[in-house]
Amino acid sequence: MSLNHTGVTRHLIGKVNAYISGGDSVLIDGNSLDIAGVIAVSRRGSVPKLSDDKEVFLRVNRATIAVQDRLSEGSSLYGVTTGVGASAFTRTNKVEELQRALVTKNLNGILPITSTSVDMQMVLDEEFMRGTVMFDSGHSGVRWTVITSMYELLLHDVVPLGAKNNTRQWYDSLFITIYLQFRIVLIVGDLGTLAYIAGTLLGLPDLRVWYGKGPERSIRPAVQVLKEIQLEPLTYGPKEAIAILNGTAASASAAAQVLYDANVLLLAAQGLSVMTIEALRANLEPFESFPHAVARPHPGQVEIAANIARMANGSKFAFKEYPEGDPEYLLRQDRYHIRCVPQWLGPFAERLLHAIGSITIELNSTTDNPIIDPDGKFPHNMYHAGNFQALAPAETMDTVRHVMLGIGKLLYAQHTELLNPMLNRGLPPDCAAGEPNLDYGLKSSDLCCAAYLSEIGFLSGSFLPHINSTEHHNQSINSMALASARYAKSCVQLLQQLVATYLYTVCQAIDLRAMNIQYLEKLKALLESELPNVLVCSDSPTFQDTSASLFTTLRVQFAVTASMESVSRFKTMLSPLIAELYTRTAQNNSIQLLPSTGPVEWLQSFEIKARVLFLQNRMEYFGRDAAAIDFLEGMLGMDKHEIGTQITTIFQALEKGRMDSIFSEAIGPILL
């Protein structure tokens, strides 16, 4: 039984690439939006297409007529002739004034007062807000002109500033807002954040927007920008302002973006685990099909195991089966963070796949109050319900934070083993390529990863225990969905930092492993050429057996002495050979020591040659053609860049999505 998390995530990555390349367009029609569409518009500069389907236009118009019919009949209509929330007992016939009041009274976030006094710590991410603008869906009783005005903001990449402190479920965030207007309802939920979109379209003087291209992009007064793009400020008719304000658009937009990153990071964790298997020369037996597909067929576990096995197939470093009798592999099983990757990541794959389904539903849902059925008959064409309650996206964000913590713990455990010379099967301490007495390798990276993981752990708790009643007890239960999404994004960014750091570390470790294997092959050839200078064997098989045994001793000692500097390392490494030479000649008459060369003198000569060979091999490895990310050589004056510069380059590629397709392609074929 397979899960298809890999296939679904690869499909999302492929759709994003199709959108940004112009091969497909994100359609705003109220029914077909997905996570890939949100990413393409909010982050990658894709321009969505407003539906020109006549039926969509008519559906929007019928909802508007339904509102007018209710008003003409004298019926009370929430948020149009009544107050809102706990103030719904009040009545008014000044519907346009009420709509404006609903916008202005919710602009209570802490934001820059002037365009030059910008504290970005108080401002919601531009990507979150851009995604939100797309989400007003059009079955909420608004005129088509409101939708087209929002669409103009998208076309000109005008993104209203939203405040982080408006993060209650009623106070959460243009793309999503337009989209949801195509549905049959209003949207109550992310009221405070969405008010900044509604207020921008009113042309309110205090509001600011992001506007401009490239380096010219800046925060400017909304009134000024509306004039520049020749967009007339709106005057909201009945139900139109509350239609923009009242829903889960901001939470859905933020959740879609964070969830996309989380799924990519799960692919990355699998790739990093395979690289760790190679760097540690681990055993591939735990990833065979039987333990998962037959013995314990949890779908996520089955899928992750298959992915690991597929990616590791053909590895020159990993072992297909346990190397019985090899003294370097006395530990019969690899540690949990290697052997249990499928069992650890599998449940996360299942949870994220469910989260994708939940958010996709949310992106195409009507989250207003009251909900309008434009084709229904009075009195059953409007429903006062609670679809604005954003617990669905809030729970997915709780899931994301939990998953980020789990992935982080796995990768940190792998990172720690690679850096620890007592555990990493012969790699130098902290993956230092230079001399251990002067080169501290990636020791500080270990400290950074520990800090990232600690912060993820602090942020990973659920918001549910911290929900408080508010607004005269009308909002007695609240999801805190947008706040949950903001903290989930923080967890994603922290894990991206950890992944960037670990990717650099594991690449360094694989390079060191390759360098060591290259040296050991040369050392074996050197031993075979030097051994006849100290002993003679009566036949070739005996010589080969003796040489192989002595080389095994050398190989084990080379790993054991990895923490020593080269000057003293090789004396310690080679000293056990003397005892073995004497033991072998004493036990086997077909092997004799040459009288002309004593073992001690031979060993002294061999030690110098082995050390020189090591240093030459190291410099030869250092001299390879440079990659985009350099091998950390750790020798004075040889490294062109600081460690942090290299890791930053990786992090920026992760954050900007430039590695999404790499992870997707590395993990194997689509499983759909």
CSV table of N, CA, C and O in Angstrom, one decimal, residues 28-122:
chain,number,residue,atom,x,y,z
A,28,ILE,N,-9.0,32.5,-11.7
A,28,ILE,CA,-9.8,32.9,-10.6
A,28,ILE,C,-11.2,32.7,-11.0
A,28,ILE,O,-11.8,33.5,-11.8
A,29,ASP,N,-11.8,31.6,-10.5
A,29,ASP,CA,-13.2,31.3,-10.8
A,29,ASP,C,-14.0,30.8,-9.6
A,29,ASP,O,-15.2,30.5,-9.7
A,30,GLY,N,-13.3,30.7,-8.5
A,30,GLY,CA,-14.1,30.3,-7.3
A,30,GLY,C,-14.1,28.8,-7.0
A,30,GLY,O,-14.7,28.4,-6.0
A,31,ASN,N,-13.5,28.0,-8.0
A,31,ASN,CA,-13.7,26.6,-7.8
A,31,ASN,C,-12.4,25.7,-8.0
A,31,ASN,O,-12.3,24.6,-7.6
A,32,SER,N,-11.4,26.3,-8.7
A,32,SER,CA,-10.3,25.4,-9.2
A,32,SER,C,-8.9,25.8,-8.6
A,32,SER,O,-7.9,25.4,-9.1
A,33,LEU,N,-8.9,26.6,-7.5
A,33,LEU,CA,-7.6,27.1,-6.9
A,33,LEU,C,-7.0,25.9,-6.2
A,33,LEU,O,-7.7,25.1,-5.5
A,34,ASP,N,-5.7,25.9,-6.2
A,34,ASP,CA,-4.9,24.9,-5.4
A,34,ASP,C,-3.7,25.6,-4.8
A,34,ASP,O,-3.4,26.7,-5.1
A,35,ILE,N,-3.0,24.8,-4.0
A,35,ILE,CA,-1.8,25.3,-3.4
A,35,ILE,C,-0.8,25.9,-4.4
A,35,ILE,O,-0.1,26.9,-4.2
A,36,ALA,N,-0.6,25.1,-5.5
A,36,ALA,CA,0.4,25.6,-6.5
A,36,ALA,C,0.0,26.9,-7.0
A,36,ALA,O,0.9,27.8,-7.3
A,37,GLY,N,-1.3,27.2,-7.2
A,37,GLY,CA,-1.7,28.5,-7.7
A,37,GLY,C,-1.4,29.6,-6.8
A,37,GLY,O,-1.0,30.7,-7.1
A,38,VAL,N,-1.6,29.4,-5.5
A,38,VAL,CA,-1.3,30.4,-4.4
A,38,VAL,C,0.2,30.7,-4.5
A,38,VAL,O,0.6,31.8,-4.4
A,39,ILE,N,1.1,29.7,-4.6
A,39,ILE,CA,2.5,29.9,-4.6
A,39,ILE,C,2.9,30.6,-5.8
A,39,ILE,O,3.7,31.6,-5.7
A,40,ALA,N,2.4,30.3,-7.0
A,40,ALA,CA,2.8,30.9,-8.2
A,40,ALA,C,2.5,32.4,-8.2
A,40,ALA,O,3.3,33.2,-8.7
A,41,VAL,N,1.3,32.8,-7.6
A,41,VAL,CA,0.9,34.2,-7.6
A,41,VAL,C,1.6,34.9,-6.5
A,41,VAL,O,2.1,36.0,-6.7
A,42,SER,N,1.6,34.4,-5.3
A,42,SER,CA,2.1,35.1,-4.1
A,42,SER,C,3.6,35.2,-4.1
A,42,SER,O,4.1,36.2,-3.5
A,43,ARG,N,4.3,34.3,-4.7
A,43,ARG,CA,5.8,34.3,-4.6
A,43,ARG,C,6.5,34.4,-5.9
A,43,ARG,O,7.6,35.0,-5.9
A,44,ARG,N,6.0,33.9,-6.9
A,44,ARG,CA,6.8,33.7,-8.2
A,44,ARG,C,6.4,34.6,-9.3
A,44,ARG,O,6.8,34.5,-10.4
A,45,GLY,N,5.5,35.6,-9.0
A,45,GLY,CA,5.2,36.6,-10.0
A,45,GLY,C,4.3,36.2,-11.1
A,45,GLY,O,4.1,36.9,-12.1
A,46,SER,N,3.6,35.1,-10.9
A,46,SER,CA,2.6,34.6,-11.9
A,46,SER,C,1.4,35.5,-11.8
A,46,SER,O,0.9,35.9,-10.7
A,47,VAL,N,0.9,36.0,-13.0
A,47,VAL,CA,-0.3,36.8,-13.0
A,47,VAL,C,-1.6,35.9,-13.3
A,47,VAL,O,-1.6,35.3,-14.3
A,48,PRO,N,-2.5,35.9,-12.3
A,48,PRO,CA,-3.7,35.1,-12.5
A,48,PRO,C,-4.6,35.6,-13.6
A,48,PRO,O,-4.5,36.8,-13.9
A,49,LYS,N,-5.5,34.8,-14.0
A,49,LYS,CA,-6.5,35.2,-15.0
A,49,LYS,C,-7.9,35.2,-14.4
A,49,LYS,O,-8.3,34.2,-13.8
A,50,LEU,N,-8.5,36.3,-14.6
A,50,LEU,CA,-9.9,36.4,-14.1
A,50,LEU,C,-10.9,35.7,-15.0
A,50,LEU,O,-10.8,36.0,-16.2
A,51,SER,N,-11.7,34.9,-14.5
A,51,SER,CA,-12.6,34.1,-15.3
A,51,SER,C,-13.5,35.0,-16.2
A,51,SER,O,-14.0,36.0,-15.8
A,52,ASP,N,-13.6,34.6,-17.5
A,52,ASP,CA,-14.5,35.3,-18.4
A,52,ASP,C,-15.7,34.5,-18.7
A,52,ASP,O,-16.4,34.7,-19.7
A,53,ASP,N,-15.9,33.4,-17.9
A,53,ASP,CA,-17.1,32.5,-18.1
A,53,ASP,C,-18.3,33.3,-17.7
A,53,ASP,O,-18.5,33.9,-16.6
A,54,LYS,N,-19.3,33.4,-18.6
A,54,LYS,CA,-20.5,34.1,-18.5
A,54,LYS,C,-21.3,33.6,-17.3
A,54,LYS,O,-21.9,34.4,-16.5
A,55,GLU,N,-21.2,32.3,-17.0
A,55,GLU,CA,-22.0,31.7,-15.9
A,55,GLU,C,-21.4,32.2,-14.6
A,55,GLU,O,-22.1,32.4,-13.6
A,56,VAL,N,-20.1,32.4,-14.5
A,56,VAL,CA,-19.5,32.9,-13.3
A,56,VAL,C,-20.0,34.3,-13.0
A,56,VAL,O,-20.4,34.7,-11.9
A,57,PHE,N,-20.0,35.2,-14.1
A,57,PHE,CA,-20.5,36.5,-13.9
A,57,PHE,C,-22.0,36.5,-13.5
A,57,PHE,O,-22.3,37.3,-12.6
A,58,LEU,N,-22.8,35.7,-14.1
A,58,LEU,CA,-24.2,35.6,-13.7
A,58,LEU,C,-24.4,35.1,-12.3
A,58,LEU,O,-25.3,35.6,-11.6
A,59,ARG,N,-23.6,34.2,-11.9
A,59,ARG,CA,-23.7,33.7,-10.5
A,59,ARG,C,-23.4,34.8,-9.5
A,59,ARG,O,-24.1,34.9,-8.5
A,60,VAL,N,-22.3,35.6,-9.8
A,60,VAL,CA,-22.0,36.7,-8.9
A,60,VAL,C,-23.2,37.7,-8.9
A,60,VAL,O,-23.6,38.2,-7.9
A,61,ASN,N,-23.8,38.0,-10.1
A,61,ASN,CA,-24.9,38.9,-10.2
A,61,ASN,C,-26.1,38.5,-9.4
A,61,ASN,O,-26.8,39.2,-8.8
A,62,ARG,N,-26.4,37.1,-9.5
A,62,ARG,CA,-27.5,36.6,-8.8
A,62,ARG,C,-27.4,36.8,-7.3
A,62,ARG,O,-28.4,37.0,-6.6
A,63,ALA,N,-26.2,36.6,-6.8
A,63,ALA,CA,-26.0,36.8,-5.4
A,63,ALA,C,-26.2,38.3,-5.0
A,63,ALA,O,-26.8,38.5,-3.9
A,64,THR,N,-25.8,39.2,-5.8
A,64,THR,CA,-26.0,40.6,-5.6
A,64,THR,C,-27.5,40.9,-5.5
A,64,THR,O,-28.0,41.6,-4.7
A,65,ILE,N,-28.2,40.3,-6.5
A,65,ILE,CA,-29.7,40.5,-6.6
A,65,ILE,C,-30.4,40.0,-5.3
A,65,ILE,O,-31.3,40.5,-4.8
A,66,ALA,N,-29.9,38.8,-4.8
A,66,ALA,CA,-30.4,38.2,-3.6
A,66,ALA,C,-30.4,39.1,-2.4
A,66,ALA,O,-31.3,39.2,-1.6
A,67,VAL,N,-29.2,39.9,-2.3
A,67,VAL,CA,-29.1,40.8,-1.2
A,67,VAL,C,-30.1,42.0,-1.4
A,67,VAL,O,-30.8,42.3,-0.4
A,68,GLN,N,-30.2,42.5,-2.6
A,68,GLN,CA,-31.1,43.6,-2.8
A,68,GLN,C,-32.6,43.1,-2.6
A,68,GLN,O,-33.4,43.9,-2.0
A,69,ASP,N,-32.9,41.9,-2.9
A,69,ASP,CA,-34.3,41.4,-2.7
A,69,ASP,C,-34.6,41.4,-1.2
A,69,ASP,O,-35.7,41.7,-0.8
A,70,ARG,N,-33.6,40.9,-0.4
A,70,ARG,CA,-33.8,40.9,1.0
A,70,ARG,C,-34.1,42.3,1.6
A,70,ARG,O,-34.9,42.5,2.4
A,71,LEU,N,-33.3,43.2,1.1
A,71,LEU,CA,-33.4,44.6,1.6
A,71,LEU,C,-34.8,45.2,1.2
A,71,LEU,O,-35.4,45.8,2.0
A,72,SER,N,-35.2,44.9,0.0
A,72,SER,CA,-36.5,45.5,-0.5
A,72,SER,C,-37.6,44.9,0.2
A,72,SER,O,-38.7,45.5,0.4
A,73,GLU,N,-37.5,43.6,0.8
A,73,GLU,CA,-38.5,43.0,1.5
A,73,GLU,C,-38.6,43.4,3.0
A,73,GLU,O,-39.5,43.1,3.8
A,74,GLY,N,-37.6,44.2,3.4
A,74,GLY,CA,-37.5,44.7,4.7
A,74,GLY,C,-36.9,43.8,5.7
A,74,GLY,O,-37.1,44.0,6.9
A,75,SER,N,-36.3,42.7,5.3
A,75,SER,CA,-35.8,41.7,6.2
A,75,SER,C,-34.5,42.2,6.8
A,75,SER,O,-33.7,42.9,6.1
A,76,SER,N,-34.2,41.8,8.0
A,76,SER,CA,-32.9,42.1,8.6
A,76,SER,C,-31.8,41.3,7.9
A,76,SER,O,-32.0,40.1,7.6
A,77,LEU,N,-30.7,41.9,7.7
A,77,LEU,CA,-29.6,41.2,7.1
A,77,LEU,C,-28.3,41.5,7.8
A,77,LEU,O,-27.9,42.6,8.0
A,78,TYR,N,-27.7,40.5,8.4
A,78,TYR,CA,-26.5,40.6,9.2
A,78,TYR,C,-25.4,41.4,8.5
A,78,TYR,O,-25.1,41.1,7.4
A,79,GLY,N,-24.9,42.4,9.2
A,79,GLY,CA,-23.8,43.1,8.6
A,79,GLY,C,-24.2,44.1,7.5
A,79,GLY,O,-23.3,44.7,6.9
A,80,VAL,N,-25.5,44.2,7.2
A,80,VAL,CA,-26.0,45.1,6.2
A,80,VAL,C,-27.0,46.1,6.9
A,80,VAL,O,-26.9,47.3,6.8
A,81,THR,N,-28.0,45.5,7.6
A,81,THR,CA,-28.9,46.3,8.3
A,81,THR,C,-28.7,46.2,9.8
A,81,THR,O,-29.4,46.8,10.6
A,82,THR,N,-27.9,45.2,10.2
A,82,THR,CA,-27.6,45.0,11.6
A,82,THR,C,-26.1,45.3,11.9
A,82,THR,O,-25.3,45.3,11.0
A,83,GLY,N,-25.8,45.4,13.2
A,83,GLY,CA,-24.5,45.4,13.6
A,83,GLY,C,-23.8,44.0,13.4
A,83,GLY,O,-24.5,43.1,13.0
A,84,VAL,N,-22.6,43.9,13.8
A,84,VAL,CA,-21.9,42.6,13.7
A,84,VAL,C,-21.4,42.1,15.0
A,84,VAL,O,-21.3,42.8,16.0
A,85,GLY,N,-21.2,40.8,15.0
A,85,GLY,CA,-20.8,40.1,16.2
A,85,GLY,C,-21.7,40.3,17.4
A,85,GLY,O,-23.0,40.2,17.2
A,86,ALA,N,-21.2,40.7,18.5
A,86,ALA,CA,-22.1,40.9,19.7
A,86,ALA,C,-23.0,42.1,19.6
A,86,ALA,O,-23.8,42.3,20.4
A,87,SER,N,-22.7,42.9,18.5
A,87,SER,CA,-23.5,44.1,18.3
A,87,SER,C,-24.6,43.8,17.3
A,87,SER,O,-25.2,44.8,16.7
A,88,ALA,N,-24.9,42.6,17.0
A,88,ALA,CA,-25.9,42.3,15.9
A,88,ALA,C,-27.3,42.6,16.3
A,88,ALA,O,-28.2,42.5,15.5
A,89,PHE,N,-27.5,43.0,17.6
A,89,PHE,CA,-28.9,43.4,18.0
A,89,PHE,C,-29.2,44.8,17.5
A,89,PHE,O,-30.4,45.3,17.5
A,90,THR,N,-28.2,45.6,17.0
A,90,THR,CA,-28.5,47.0,16.5
A,90,THR,C,-29.0,46.9,15.1
A,90,THR,O,-28.8,45.9,14.4
A,91,ARG,N,-29.8,48.0,14.7
A,91,ARG,CA,-30.3,48.0,13.3
A,91,ARG,C,-30.0,49.4,12.7
A,91,ARG,O,-29.9,50.4,13.4
A,92,THR,N,-29.9,49.4,11.4
A,92,THR,CA,-29.7,50.7,10.7
A,92,THR,C,-30.2,50.5,9.2
A,92,THR,O,-30.2,49.4,8.7
A,93,ASN,N,-30.6,51.6,8.6
A,93,ASN,CA,-30.9,51.6,7.2
A,93,ASN,C,-29.8,52.4,6.4
A,93,ASN,O,-30.0,52.5,5.2
A,94,LYS,N,-28.8,52.8,7.0
A,94,LYS,CA,-27.7,53.5,6.4
A,94,LYS,C,-26.6,52.4,6.0
A,94,LYS,O,-25.5,52.3,6.6
A,95,VAL,N,-26.9,51.7,4.9
A,95,VAL,CA,-26.1,50.5,4.6
A,95,VAL,C,-24.7,50.9,4.1
A,95,VAL,O,-23.7,50.2,4.5
A,96,GLU,N,-24.6,51.9,3.3
A,96,GLU,CA,-23.3,52.3,2.8
A,96,GLU,C,-22.4,52.8,4.0
A,96,GLU,O,-21.2,52.5,4.0
A,97,GLU,N,-23.0,53.6,4.9
A,97,GLU,CA,-22.2,54.1,6.0
A,97,GLU,C,-21.7,52.9,6.9
A,97,GLU,O,-20.6,52.9,7.4
A,98,LEU,N,-22.6,52.0,7.1
A,98,LEU,CA,-22.2,50.8,7.9
A,98,LEU,C,-21.1,50.0,7.3
A,98,LEU,O,-20.1,49.6,7.9
A,99,GLN,N,-21.1,49.9,5.9
A,99,GLN,CA,-20.0,49.1,5.3
A,99,GLN,C,-18.7,49.8,5.5
A,99,GLN,O,-17.7,49.2,5.8
A,100,ARG,N,-18.7,51.2,5.3
A,100,ARG,CA,-17.5,51.9,5.5
A,100,ARG,C,-17.0,51.8,7.0
A,100,ARG,O,-15.8,51.6,7.3
A,101,ALA,N,-17.9,51.9,7.9
A,101,ALA,CA,-17.6,51.8,9.3
A,101,ALA,C,-17.0,50.4,9.7
A,101,ALA,O,-16.0,50.3,10.5
A,102,LEU,N,-17.5,49.3,9.1
A,102,LEU,CA,-16.9,48.0,9.3
A,102,LEU,C,-15.5,47.9,8.9
A,102,LEU,O,-14.7,47.2,9.5
A,103,VAL,N,-15.1,48.6,7.8
A,103,VAL,CA,-13.7,48.7,7.4
A,103,VAL,C,-12.9,49.5,8.3
A,103,VAL,O,-11.9,49.0,8.9
A,104,THR,N,-13.3,50.7,8.6
A,104,THR,CA,-12.4,51.6,9.3
A,104,THR,C,-12.3,51.2,10.8
A,104,THR,O,-11.2,51.4,11.4
A,105,LYS,N,-13.3,50.6,11.4
A,105,LYS,CA,-13.2,50.3,12.8
A,105,LYS,C,-12.4,49.0,13.0
A,105,LYS,O,-12.0,48.7,14.1
A,106,ASN,N,-12.0,48.4,11.9
A,106,ASN,CA,-11.2,47.2,12.1
A,106,ASN,C,-9.7,47.4,11.7
A,106,ASN,O,-8.9,46.5,11.6
A,107,LEU,N,-9.4,48.7,11.3
A,107,LEU,CA,-8.0,49.1,11.0
A,107,LEU,C,-7.3,49.5,12.3
A,107,LEU,O,-6.9,50.6,12.4
A,108,ASN,N,-7.1,48.5,13.2
A,108,ASN,CA,-6.6,48.8,14.5
A,108,ASN,C,-5.2,48.2,14.7
A,108,ASN,O,-4.8,48.0,15.8
A,109,GLY,N,-4.6,47.7,13.6
A,109,GLY,CA,-3.3,47.1,13.7
A,109,GLY,C,-2.2,48.1,13.9
A,109,GLY,O,-2.3,49.3,13.6
A,110,ILE,N,-1.0,47.7,14.5
A,110,ILE,CA,0.1,48.5,14.7
A,110,ILE,C,1.0,48.5,13.4
A,110,ILE,O,1.6,47.5,13.1
A,111,LEU,N,0.9,49.6,12.6
A,111,LEU,CA,1.6,49.7,11.3
A,111,LEU,C,2.3,51.0,11.2
A,111,LEU,O,2.0,51.9,12.0
A,112,PRO,N,3.2,51.2,10.3
A,112,PRO,CA,3.9,52.4,10.1
A,112,PRO,C,2.9,53.6,9.8
A,112,PRO,O,2.0,53.4,9.0
A,113,ILE,N,3.1,54.7,10.5
A,113,ILE,CA,2.2,55.8,10.3
A,113,ILE,C,2.6,56.6,9.0
A,113,ILE,O,1.8,57.1,8.3
A,114,THR,N,3.9,56.6,8.7
A,114,THR,CA,4.4,57.3,7.5
A,114,THR,C,5.2,56.2,6.7
A,114,THR,O,5.6,55.2,7.2
A,115,SER,N,5.4,56.5,5.4
A,115,SER,CA,6.1,55.6,4.6
A,115,SER,C,7.5,55.4,5.0
A,115,SER,O,8.2,54.5,4.5
A,116,THR,N,8.1,56.3,5.8
A,116,THR,CA,9.5,56.2,6.2
A,116,THR,C,9.6,55.6,7.5
A,116,THR,O,10.8,55.3,7.9
A,117,SER,N,8.6,55.4,8.3
A,117,SER,CA,8.7,54.8,9.6
A,117,SER,C,8.2,53.4,9.6
A,117,SER,O,7.1,53.0,10.2
A,118,VAL,N,8.9,52.5,8.9
A,118,VAL,CA,8.4,51.2,8.7
A,118,VAL,C,9.2,50.2,9.6
A,118,VAL,O,10.4,50.0,9.5
A,119,ASP,N,8.5,49.6,10.6
A,119,ASP,CA,9.1,48.6,11.4
A,119,ASP,C,8.5,47.2,10.8
A,119,ASP,O,7.4,46.9,11.1
A,120,MET,N,9.3,46.6,10.0
A,120,MET,CA,8.8,45.4,9.3
A,120,MET,C,8.5,44.2,10.3
A,120,MET,O,7.8,43.3,9.9
A,121,GLN,N,9.0,44.3,11.5
A,121,GLN,CA,8.6,43.3,12.4
A,121,GLN,C,7.1,43.3,12.8
A,121,GLN,O,6.5,42.3,13.2
A,122,MET,N,6.5,44.4,12.5
A,122,MET,CA,5.0,44.6,12.8
A,122,MET,C,4.2,44.3,11.6
A,122,MET,O,2.9,44.4,11.7
